[in-house]
XYZ file of C-alpha atoms in Angstrom:
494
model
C -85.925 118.488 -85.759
C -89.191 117.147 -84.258
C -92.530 118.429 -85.595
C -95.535 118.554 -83.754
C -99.072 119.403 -85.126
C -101.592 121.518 -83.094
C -104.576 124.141 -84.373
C -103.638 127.109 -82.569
C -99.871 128.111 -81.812
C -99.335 130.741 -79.661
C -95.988 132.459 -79.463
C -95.974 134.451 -76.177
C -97.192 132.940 -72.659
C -98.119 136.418 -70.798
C -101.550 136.537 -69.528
C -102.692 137.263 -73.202
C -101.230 134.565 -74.635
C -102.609 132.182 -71.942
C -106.026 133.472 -72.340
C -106.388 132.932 -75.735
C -104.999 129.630 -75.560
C -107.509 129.090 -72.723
C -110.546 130.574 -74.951
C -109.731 128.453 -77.746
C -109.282 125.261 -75.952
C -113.002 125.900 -74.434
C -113.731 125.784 -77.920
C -112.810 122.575 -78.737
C -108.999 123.324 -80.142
C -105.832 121.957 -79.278
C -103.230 124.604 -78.005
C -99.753 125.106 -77.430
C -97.905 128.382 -76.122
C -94.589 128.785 -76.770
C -92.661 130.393 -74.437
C -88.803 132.224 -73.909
C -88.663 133.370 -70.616
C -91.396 133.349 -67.586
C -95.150 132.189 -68.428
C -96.936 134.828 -67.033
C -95.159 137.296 -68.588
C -94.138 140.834 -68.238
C -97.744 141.607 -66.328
C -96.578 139.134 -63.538
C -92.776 139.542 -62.895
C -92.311 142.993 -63.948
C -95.385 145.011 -64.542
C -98.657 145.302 -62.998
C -98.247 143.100 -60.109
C -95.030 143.753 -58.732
C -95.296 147.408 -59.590
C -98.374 147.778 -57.675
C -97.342 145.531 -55.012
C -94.203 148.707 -54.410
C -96.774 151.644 -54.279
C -99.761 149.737 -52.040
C -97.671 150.043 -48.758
C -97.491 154.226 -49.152
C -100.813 154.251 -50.098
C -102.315 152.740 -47.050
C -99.734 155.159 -44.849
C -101.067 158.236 -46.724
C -104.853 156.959 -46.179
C -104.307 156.057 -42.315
C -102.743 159.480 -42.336
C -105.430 161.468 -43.725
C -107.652 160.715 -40.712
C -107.237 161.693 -37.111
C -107.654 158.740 -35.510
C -105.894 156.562 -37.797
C -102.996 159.191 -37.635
C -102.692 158.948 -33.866
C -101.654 155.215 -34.020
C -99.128 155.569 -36.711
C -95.756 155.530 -35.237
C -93.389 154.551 -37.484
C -92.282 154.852 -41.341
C -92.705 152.782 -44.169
C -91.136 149.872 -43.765
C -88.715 149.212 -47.147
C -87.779 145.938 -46.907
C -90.825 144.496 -46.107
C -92.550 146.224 -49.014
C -89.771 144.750 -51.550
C -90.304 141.385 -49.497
C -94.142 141.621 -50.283
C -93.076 142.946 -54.032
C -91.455 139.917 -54.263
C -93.968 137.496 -53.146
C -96.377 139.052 -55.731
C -93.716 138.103 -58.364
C -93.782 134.967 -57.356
C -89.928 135.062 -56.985
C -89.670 135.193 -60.424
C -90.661 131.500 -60.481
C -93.484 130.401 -62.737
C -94.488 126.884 -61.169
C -98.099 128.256 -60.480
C -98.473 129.289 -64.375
C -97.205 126.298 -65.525
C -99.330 124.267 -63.255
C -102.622 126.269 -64.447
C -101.533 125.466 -68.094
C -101.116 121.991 -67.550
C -104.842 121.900 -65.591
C -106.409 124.318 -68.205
C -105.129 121.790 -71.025
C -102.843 123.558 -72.659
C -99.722 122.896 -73.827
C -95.984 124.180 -72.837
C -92.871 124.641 -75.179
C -90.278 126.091 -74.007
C -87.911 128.392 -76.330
C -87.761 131.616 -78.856
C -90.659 130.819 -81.720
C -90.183 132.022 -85.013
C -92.670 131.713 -87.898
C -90.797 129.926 -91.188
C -93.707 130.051 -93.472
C -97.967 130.329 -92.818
C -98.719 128.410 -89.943
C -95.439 127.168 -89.077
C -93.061 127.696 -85.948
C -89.868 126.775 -85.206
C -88.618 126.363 -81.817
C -84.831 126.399 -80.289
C -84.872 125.602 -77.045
C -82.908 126.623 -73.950
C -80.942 123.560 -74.438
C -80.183 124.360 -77.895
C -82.197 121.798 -79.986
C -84.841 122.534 -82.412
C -88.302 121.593 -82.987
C -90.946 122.624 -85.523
C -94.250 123.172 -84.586
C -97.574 123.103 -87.513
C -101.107 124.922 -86.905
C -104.007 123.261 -87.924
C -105.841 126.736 -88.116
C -103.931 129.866 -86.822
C -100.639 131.265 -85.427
C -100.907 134.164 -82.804
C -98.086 136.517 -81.928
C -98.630 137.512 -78.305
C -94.929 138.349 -77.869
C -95.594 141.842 -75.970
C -93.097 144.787 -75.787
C -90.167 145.865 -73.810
C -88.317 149.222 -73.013
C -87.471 151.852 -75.931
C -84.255 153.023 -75.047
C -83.797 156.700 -76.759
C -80.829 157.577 -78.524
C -79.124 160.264 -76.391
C -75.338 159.860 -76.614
C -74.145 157.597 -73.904
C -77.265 156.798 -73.102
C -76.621 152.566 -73.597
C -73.497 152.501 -73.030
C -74.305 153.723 -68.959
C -76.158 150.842 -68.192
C -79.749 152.477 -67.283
C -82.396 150.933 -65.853
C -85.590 149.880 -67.742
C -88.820 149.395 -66.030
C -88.062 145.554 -65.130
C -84.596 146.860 -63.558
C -86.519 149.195 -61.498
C -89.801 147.081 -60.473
C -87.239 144.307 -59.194
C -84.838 146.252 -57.721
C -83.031 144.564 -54.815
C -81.628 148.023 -53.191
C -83.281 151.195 -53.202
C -80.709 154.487 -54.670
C -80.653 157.276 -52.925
C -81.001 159.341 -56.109
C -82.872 158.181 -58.827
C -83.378 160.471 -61.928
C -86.297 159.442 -64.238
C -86.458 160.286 -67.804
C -90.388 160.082 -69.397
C -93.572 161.827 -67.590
C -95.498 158.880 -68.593
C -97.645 156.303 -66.453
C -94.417 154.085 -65.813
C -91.981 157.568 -64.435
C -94.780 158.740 -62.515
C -95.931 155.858 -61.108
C -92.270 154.513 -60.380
C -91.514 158.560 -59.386
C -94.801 157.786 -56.663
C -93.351 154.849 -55.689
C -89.388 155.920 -54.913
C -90.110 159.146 -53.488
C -91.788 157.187 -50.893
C -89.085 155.028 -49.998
C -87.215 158.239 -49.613
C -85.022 158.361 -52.753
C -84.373 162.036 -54.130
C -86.010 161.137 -57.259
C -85.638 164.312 -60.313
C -88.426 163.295 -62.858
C -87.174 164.435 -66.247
C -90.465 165.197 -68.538
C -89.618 166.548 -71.911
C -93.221 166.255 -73.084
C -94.717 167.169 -69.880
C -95.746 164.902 -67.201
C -98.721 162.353 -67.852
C -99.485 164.521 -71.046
C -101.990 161.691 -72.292
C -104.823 162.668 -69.331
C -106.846 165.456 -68.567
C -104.347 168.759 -67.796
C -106.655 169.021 -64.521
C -105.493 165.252 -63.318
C -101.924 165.672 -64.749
C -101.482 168.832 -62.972
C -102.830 166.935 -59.303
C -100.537 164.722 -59.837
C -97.318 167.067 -60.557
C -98.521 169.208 -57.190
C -98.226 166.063 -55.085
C -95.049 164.674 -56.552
C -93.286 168.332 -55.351
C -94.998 167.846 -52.229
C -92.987 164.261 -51.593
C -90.133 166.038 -52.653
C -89.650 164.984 -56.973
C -88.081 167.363 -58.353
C -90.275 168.069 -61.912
C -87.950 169.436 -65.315
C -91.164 169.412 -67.299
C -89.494 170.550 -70.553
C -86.058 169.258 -70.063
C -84.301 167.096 -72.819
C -81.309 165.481 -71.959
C -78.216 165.520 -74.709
C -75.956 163.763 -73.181
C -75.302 160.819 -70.726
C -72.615 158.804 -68.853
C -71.737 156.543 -65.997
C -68.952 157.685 -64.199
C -65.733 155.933 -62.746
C -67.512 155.893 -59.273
C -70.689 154.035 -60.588
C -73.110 157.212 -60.418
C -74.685 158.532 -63.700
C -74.006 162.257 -65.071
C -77.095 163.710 -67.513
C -76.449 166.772 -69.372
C -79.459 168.974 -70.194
C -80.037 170.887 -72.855
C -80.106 174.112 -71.088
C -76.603 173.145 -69.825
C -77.726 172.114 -66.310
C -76.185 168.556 -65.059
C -77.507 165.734 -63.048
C -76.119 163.587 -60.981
C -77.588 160.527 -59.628
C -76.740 157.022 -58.811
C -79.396 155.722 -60.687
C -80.879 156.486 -64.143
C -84.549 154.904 -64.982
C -85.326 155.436 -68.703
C -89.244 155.360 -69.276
C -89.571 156.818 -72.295
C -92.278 154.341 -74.221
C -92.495 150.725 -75.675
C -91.420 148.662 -78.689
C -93.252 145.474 -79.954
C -90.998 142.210 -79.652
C -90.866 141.553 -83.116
C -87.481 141.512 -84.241
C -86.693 138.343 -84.005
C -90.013 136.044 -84.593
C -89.550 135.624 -88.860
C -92.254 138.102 -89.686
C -90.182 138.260 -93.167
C -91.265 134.857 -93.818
C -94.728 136.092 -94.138
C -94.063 139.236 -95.924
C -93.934 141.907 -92.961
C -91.063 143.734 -91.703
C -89.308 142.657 -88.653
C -89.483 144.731 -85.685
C -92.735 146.641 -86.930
C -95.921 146.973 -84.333
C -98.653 144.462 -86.052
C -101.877 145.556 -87.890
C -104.824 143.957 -87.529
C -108.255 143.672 -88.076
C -111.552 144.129 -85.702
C -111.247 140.189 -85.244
C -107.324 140.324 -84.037
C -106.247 138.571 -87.821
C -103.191 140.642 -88.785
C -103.385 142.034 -92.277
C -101.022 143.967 -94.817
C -101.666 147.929 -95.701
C -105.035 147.322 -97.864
C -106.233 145.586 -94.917
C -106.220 142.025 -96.448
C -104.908 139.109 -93.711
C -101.823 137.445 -94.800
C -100.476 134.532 -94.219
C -103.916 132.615 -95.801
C -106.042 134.681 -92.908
C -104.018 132.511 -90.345
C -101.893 134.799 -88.210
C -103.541 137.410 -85.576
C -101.749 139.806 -83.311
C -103.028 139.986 -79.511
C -101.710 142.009 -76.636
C -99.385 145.266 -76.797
C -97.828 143.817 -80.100
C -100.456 145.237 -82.151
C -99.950 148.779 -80.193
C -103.893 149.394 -80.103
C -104.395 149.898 -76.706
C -100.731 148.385 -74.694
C -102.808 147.343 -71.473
C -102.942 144.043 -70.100
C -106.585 144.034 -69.251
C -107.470 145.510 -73.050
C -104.985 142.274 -74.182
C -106.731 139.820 -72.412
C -109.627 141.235 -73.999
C -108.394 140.986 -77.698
C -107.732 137.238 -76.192
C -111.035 136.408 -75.754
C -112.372 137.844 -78.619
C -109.558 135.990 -80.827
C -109.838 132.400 -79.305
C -113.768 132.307 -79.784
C -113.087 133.976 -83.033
C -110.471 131.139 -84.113
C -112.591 127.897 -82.731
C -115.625 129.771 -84.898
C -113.701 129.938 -87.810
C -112.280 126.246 -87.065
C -115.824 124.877 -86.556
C -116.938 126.898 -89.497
C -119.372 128.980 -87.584
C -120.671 132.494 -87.703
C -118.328 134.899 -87.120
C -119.985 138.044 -85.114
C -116.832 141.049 -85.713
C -119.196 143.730 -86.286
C -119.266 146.953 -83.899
C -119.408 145.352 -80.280
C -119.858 141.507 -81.099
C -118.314 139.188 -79.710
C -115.755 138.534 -82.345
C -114.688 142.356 -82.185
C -112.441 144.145 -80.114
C -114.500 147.324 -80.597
C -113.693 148.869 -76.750
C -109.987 149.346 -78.280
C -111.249 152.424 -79.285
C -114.390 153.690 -77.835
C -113.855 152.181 -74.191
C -110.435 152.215 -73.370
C -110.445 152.094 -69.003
C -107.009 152.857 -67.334
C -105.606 153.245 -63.695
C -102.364 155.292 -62.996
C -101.582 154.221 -59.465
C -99.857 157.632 -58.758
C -100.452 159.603 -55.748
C -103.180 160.356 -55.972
C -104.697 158.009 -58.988
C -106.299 159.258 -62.226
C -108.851 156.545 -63.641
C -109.872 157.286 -66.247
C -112.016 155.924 -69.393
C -112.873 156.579 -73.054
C -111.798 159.507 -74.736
C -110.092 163.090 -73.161
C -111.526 166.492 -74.153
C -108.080 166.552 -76.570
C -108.506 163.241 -78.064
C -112.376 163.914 -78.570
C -111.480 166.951 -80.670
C -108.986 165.279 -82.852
C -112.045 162.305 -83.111
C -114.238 165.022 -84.647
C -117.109 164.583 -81.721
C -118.911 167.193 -81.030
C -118.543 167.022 -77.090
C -119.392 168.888 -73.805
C -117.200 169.123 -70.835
C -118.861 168.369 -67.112
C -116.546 168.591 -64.474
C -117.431 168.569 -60.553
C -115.118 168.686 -57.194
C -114.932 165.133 -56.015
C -114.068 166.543 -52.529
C -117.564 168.386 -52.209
C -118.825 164.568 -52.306
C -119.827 163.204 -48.988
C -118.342 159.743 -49.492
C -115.095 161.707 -50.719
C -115.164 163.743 -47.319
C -115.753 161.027 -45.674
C -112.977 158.784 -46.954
C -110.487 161.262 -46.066
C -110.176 164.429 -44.240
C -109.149 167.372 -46.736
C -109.417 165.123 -49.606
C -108.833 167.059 -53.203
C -110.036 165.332 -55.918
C -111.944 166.331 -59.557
C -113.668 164.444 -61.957
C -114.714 165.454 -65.780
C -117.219 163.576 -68.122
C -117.620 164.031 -72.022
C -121.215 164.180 -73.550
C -121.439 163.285 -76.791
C -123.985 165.909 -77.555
C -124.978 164.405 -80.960
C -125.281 160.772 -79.347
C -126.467 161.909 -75.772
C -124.266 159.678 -74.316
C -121.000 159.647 -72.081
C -117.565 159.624 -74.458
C -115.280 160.157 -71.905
C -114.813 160.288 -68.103
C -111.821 161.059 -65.550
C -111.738 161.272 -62.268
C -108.703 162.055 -60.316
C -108.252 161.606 -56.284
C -107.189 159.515 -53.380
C -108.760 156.173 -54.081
C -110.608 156.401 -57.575
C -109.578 153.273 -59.262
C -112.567 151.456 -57.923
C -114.844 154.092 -59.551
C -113.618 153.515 -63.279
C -115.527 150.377 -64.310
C -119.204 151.916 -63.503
C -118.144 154.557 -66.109
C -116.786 151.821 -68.527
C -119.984 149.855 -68.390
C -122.065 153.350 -68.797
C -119.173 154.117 -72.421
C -119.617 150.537 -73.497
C -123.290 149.807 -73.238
C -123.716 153.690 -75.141
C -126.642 153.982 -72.124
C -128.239 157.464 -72.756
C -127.762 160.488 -70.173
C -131.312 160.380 -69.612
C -131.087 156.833 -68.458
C -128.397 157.365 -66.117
C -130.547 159.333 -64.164
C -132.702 156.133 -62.983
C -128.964 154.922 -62.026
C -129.610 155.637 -58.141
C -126.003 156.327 -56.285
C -125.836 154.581 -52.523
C -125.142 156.859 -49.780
C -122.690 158.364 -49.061
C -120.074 156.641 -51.409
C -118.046 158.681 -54.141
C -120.075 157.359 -56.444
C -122.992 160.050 -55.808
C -120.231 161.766 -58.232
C -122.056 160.371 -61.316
C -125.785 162.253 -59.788
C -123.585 165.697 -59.184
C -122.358 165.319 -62.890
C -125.462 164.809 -63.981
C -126.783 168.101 -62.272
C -124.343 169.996 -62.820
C -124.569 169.345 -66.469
C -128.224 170.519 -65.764
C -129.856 167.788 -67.881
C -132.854 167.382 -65.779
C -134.336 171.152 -64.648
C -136.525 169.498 -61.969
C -133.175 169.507 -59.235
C -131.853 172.243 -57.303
C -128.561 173.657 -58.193
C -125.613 172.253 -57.422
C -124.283 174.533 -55.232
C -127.619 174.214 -53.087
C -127.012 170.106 -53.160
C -123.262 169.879 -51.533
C -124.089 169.940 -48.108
C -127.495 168.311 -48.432
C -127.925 165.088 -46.569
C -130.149 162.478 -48.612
């Protein structure tokens, strides 16, 4: 063994392990991210990217579609091969030359191999090849090592080969019956995505499909998956599983009825990669989701850090909020956080400083690229309640919107936003619709900065764009009595 000696080790080279790296070498810190399979991580070869790159091509069809003219040119059908071919280039061929490259350029370091902590602040490395190395951190250790697939245990389940999310994102042939087990962002969105490659997809929702949003997005969704032709068993719990002798896949459910498909995606939820890093070396239980505190340090149940306040958790490991863009965040906040405690400078993790991850709870945005898409940010009515807030409900028809009516004949849409009637400010905000991922961040920026309803008023829409949704939540909410009612306001041209 080989030891090597830099201040911050990073085991994990996703995009939240390469922005913290990046954060704390602009900070004056020497960096190395260690690294098992693809830098870039699951975000770039089997998540976002890709994922997104397999539901764009439909969504464009359905958009031309929706309007006459656009309609009249449209000749053909979606092209499959073409949109795996584009998937593909998105993934970067499951090649990570580019990441690599922007490591090297950014400064930052590369070792290849699984990491495992052996004691504070100390990682060692085998290599693809097989040899060893041992790595030593002048100041901190990060885990960044993500999650994968939770396979449930139905009998049979494993043993008939179903796909995960990564089997199904970089799939070279499309089935032509896919069942889905989970209702969750990944079935739905993959359910969106195979129904319009024309796969007889059979979406298997025990706890209901998309159960985390607002029942009014959740149920626009479910009405336009039966319109592409997914078959919905909200409800349904399969007992039993199997891959037959001819390669297809037999699900029992529990109310006796049996599926048969030739493909079986299992979505049912995520586990932290942490099995195998030597968390027992510091005292913590392998396999376990990591606790930490505002500043990203992992600590033990009284909320002390271990390991001499050197290791921190970034990223889905930590399960606060298992979305890239909230990881990347944590990132930031824990590289200027680790070159401050380096340099021995002030450390700001109070309620929204910069050392804090405070938006992991209060400011939470999201995208589910379903047809159509729910964005959504901040807390739901349900969640709310459960927080204790004292809230109000506004909700509005984004299709009476004249930017809405615009962007698409018929268009159906809603949108809902939570006052915090004690705070008079916005808690929580959906919007669900053709099209509304673009609207999401005005709301986060409007949850984060805690601006006051009365302020938002001086927040002037442009015309006509959807977001003239904000001023028809604000009427309708009837904070300011100098406006005509809504109802007189739809059809008003101003």
């Amino acid at each position: 063994m080989s030891g090597d000696m830099y201040d911050v080790i990073v085991i994990g080279g996703g995009p939240v392990g390469e922005n913290l790296a990046d954060r704390a070498v602009q900070g004056g810190l020497t960096a190395v991210i260690v690294e098992a399979e693809l830098v870039g991580g699951e975000c770039s070869y089997w998540a976002c990217m890709p994922t997104k790159a397999l539901l764009r091509d439909a969504a464009a069809l359905r958009a031309a579609r929706s309007l006459p003219g656009a309609a009249a040119a449209i000749t053909g059908r979606l092209d499959t091969a073409a949109v795996l071919e584009r998937r593909d280039q998105f993934a970067a061929h499951w090649h990570d030359d580019g990441q690599v490259s922007w490591l090297e350029s950014a400064g930052i370091a590369l070792v290849r191999g699984h990491g495992r902590l052996v004691g504070e602040r100390t990682v060692a490395v085998t290599r693809p090849d097989g040899s060893a190395t041992v790595l030593e951190a002048r100041h901190a250790v990060v885990i960044a090592t993500g999650t994968s697939a939770a396979v449930p245990p139905i009998p049979g389940l494993a043993e008939a080969r179903p796909w995960t999310s990564r089997d199904a994102v970089g799939a070279e042939r499309i089935p032509e019956r896919l069942a889905i087990i989970g209702g969750g962002v990944v079935g739905a969105e993959l359910a969106t995505a195979y129904s319009a490659f024309g796969t007889a997809v059979t979406l298997i929702a025990r706890d209901g499909l998309l159960p985390r949003v607002e029942p009014f997005a959740s149920a626009q969704v479910a009405t336009a998956l039966t319109t592409d032709g997914v078959r919905l068993l909200i409800g349904a719990e399969p007992t039993e599983v199997s891959r037959e002798d001819d390669g297809t896949v037999r699900i029992v459910l529990a109310v006796g009825e049996t599926v048969r498909v030739d493909e079986l995606l299992v979505a049912t939820g995520r586990r932290p990669n942490t099995g195998d890093i030597g968390l027992e070396s510091v005292g913590l239980m392998p396999g376990s989701w990591l606790t930490v505190d505002e500043s990203l340090r992992v600590v033990d149940e009284s909320g002390t850090p271990i390991a001499g306040g050197g290791l921190y958790a970034t990223g889905d490991v930590n399960g606060r909020a298992l979305l890239t863009h909230q990881g990347k965040y944590q990132a930031r906040a824990a590289g200027d956080v680790i070159a401050a405690r380096a340099r021995g400078g002030e450390v700001d993790d109070a309620p929204w400083g910069r050392h804090a991850a405070t938006a992991d709870h209060l400011a939470v945005p999201q995208v589910v690229f379903t047809h159509p898409e729910i964005a959504s940010v901040g807390h739901t009515l349900a969640s709310a309640t459960t927080a204790g807030l004292r809230v109000r409900s506004v909700e509005y028809d984004l299709g009476a919107v004249a930017g809405a009516s615009l962007h698409a004949d018929g268009y159906i849409g809603r949108v809902s936003m939570l006052i915090d009637e004690d705070a008079g400010t916005i808690a929580g905000f959906t919007a669900v619709g053709p099209d509304t991922a673009e609207l999401v961040h005005a709301a986060t920026v409007a949850i984060a900065g805690q601006v006051p309803i009365e302020r938002l008023w001086h927040a002037v829409p442009a015309y006509p764009t959807m977001s003239e949704l904000w001023l028809r939540l604000l009427e309708t909410a009837g904070s300011d009595t100098r406006t005509r009612t809504t109802d007189q306001l739809v059809t008003s041209d101003r």
